[in-house]
mmCIF file of C-alpha atoms in Angstrom:
data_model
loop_
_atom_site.group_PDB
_atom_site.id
_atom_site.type_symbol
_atom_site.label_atom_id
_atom_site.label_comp_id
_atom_site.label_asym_id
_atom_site.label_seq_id
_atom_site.Cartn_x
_atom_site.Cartn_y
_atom_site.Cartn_z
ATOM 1 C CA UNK A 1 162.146 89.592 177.795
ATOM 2 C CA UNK A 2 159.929 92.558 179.057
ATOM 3 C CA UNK A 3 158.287 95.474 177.755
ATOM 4 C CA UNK A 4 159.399 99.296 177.984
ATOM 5 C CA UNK A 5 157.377 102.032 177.049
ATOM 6 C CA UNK A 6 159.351 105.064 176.174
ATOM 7 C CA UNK A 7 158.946 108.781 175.669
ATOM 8 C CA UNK A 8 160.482 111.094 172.469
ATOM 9 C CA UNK A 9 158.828 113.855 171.284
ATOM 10 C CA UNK A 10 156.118 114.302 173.573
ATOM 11 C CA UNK A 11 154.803 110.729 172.544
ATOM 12 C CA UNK A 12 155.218 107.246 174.216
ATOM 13 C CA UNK A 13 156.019 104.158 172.625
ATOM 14 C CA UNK A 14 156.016 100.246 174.034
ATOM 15 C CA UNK A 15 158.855 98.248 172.860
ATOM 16 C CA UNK A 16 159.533 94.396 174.049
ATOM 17 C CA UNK A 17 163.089 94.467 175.311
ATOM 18 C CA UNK A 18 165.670 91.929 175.780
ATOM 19 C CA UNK A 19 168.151 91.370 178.178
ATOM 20 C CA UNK A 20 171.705 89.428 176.642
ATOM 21 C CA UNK A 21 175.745 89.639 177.708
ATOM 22 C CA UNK A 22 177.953 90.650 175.092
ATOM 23 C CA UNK A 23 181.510 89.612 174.538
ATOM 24 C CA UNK A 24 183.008 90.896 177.276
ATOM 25 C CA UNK A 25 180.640 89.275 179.188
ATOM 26 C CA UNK A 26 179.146 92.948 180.172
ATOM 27 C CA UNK A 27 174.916 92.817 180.379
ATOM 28 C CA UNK A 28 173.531 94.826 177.669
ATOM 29 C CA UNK A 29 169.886 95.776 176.244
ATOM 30 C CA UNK A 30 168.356 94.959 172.853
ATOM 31 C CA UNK A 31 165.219 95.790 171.240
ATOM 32 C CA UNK A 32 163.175 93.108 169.860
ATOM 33 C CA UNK A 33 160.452 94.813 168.366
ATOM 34 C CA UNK A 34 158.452 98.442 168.676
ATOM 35 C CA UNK A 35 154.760 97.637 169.083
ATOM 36 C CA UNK A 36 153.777 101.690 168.334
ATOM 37 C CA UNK A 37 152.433 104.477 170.247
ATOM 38 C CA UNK A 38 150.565 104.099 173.538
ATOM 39 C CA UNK A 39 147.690 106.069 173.155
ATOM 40 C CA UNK A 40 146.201 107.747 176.347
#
């Protein structure tokens, strides 16, 4: 798991991430949880 702070509208967010193959056996990302905006 790690964390990932991302940018829509103008505003950043920090989500924890997670990394996880799926079927195929192909690497893929999934979001755990959003933790809200980072404020500046």
């Amino acid at each position: 798991m790690f964390t990932r702070i991302t940018e829509n509208g103008g505003r950043r967010y920090l989500q924890i991430m997670e990394s996880f193959r799926n079927e195929a056996g192909k690497p893929r990302l999934r979001v755990v949880a959003n933790l809200g905006r980072v404020d500046t």
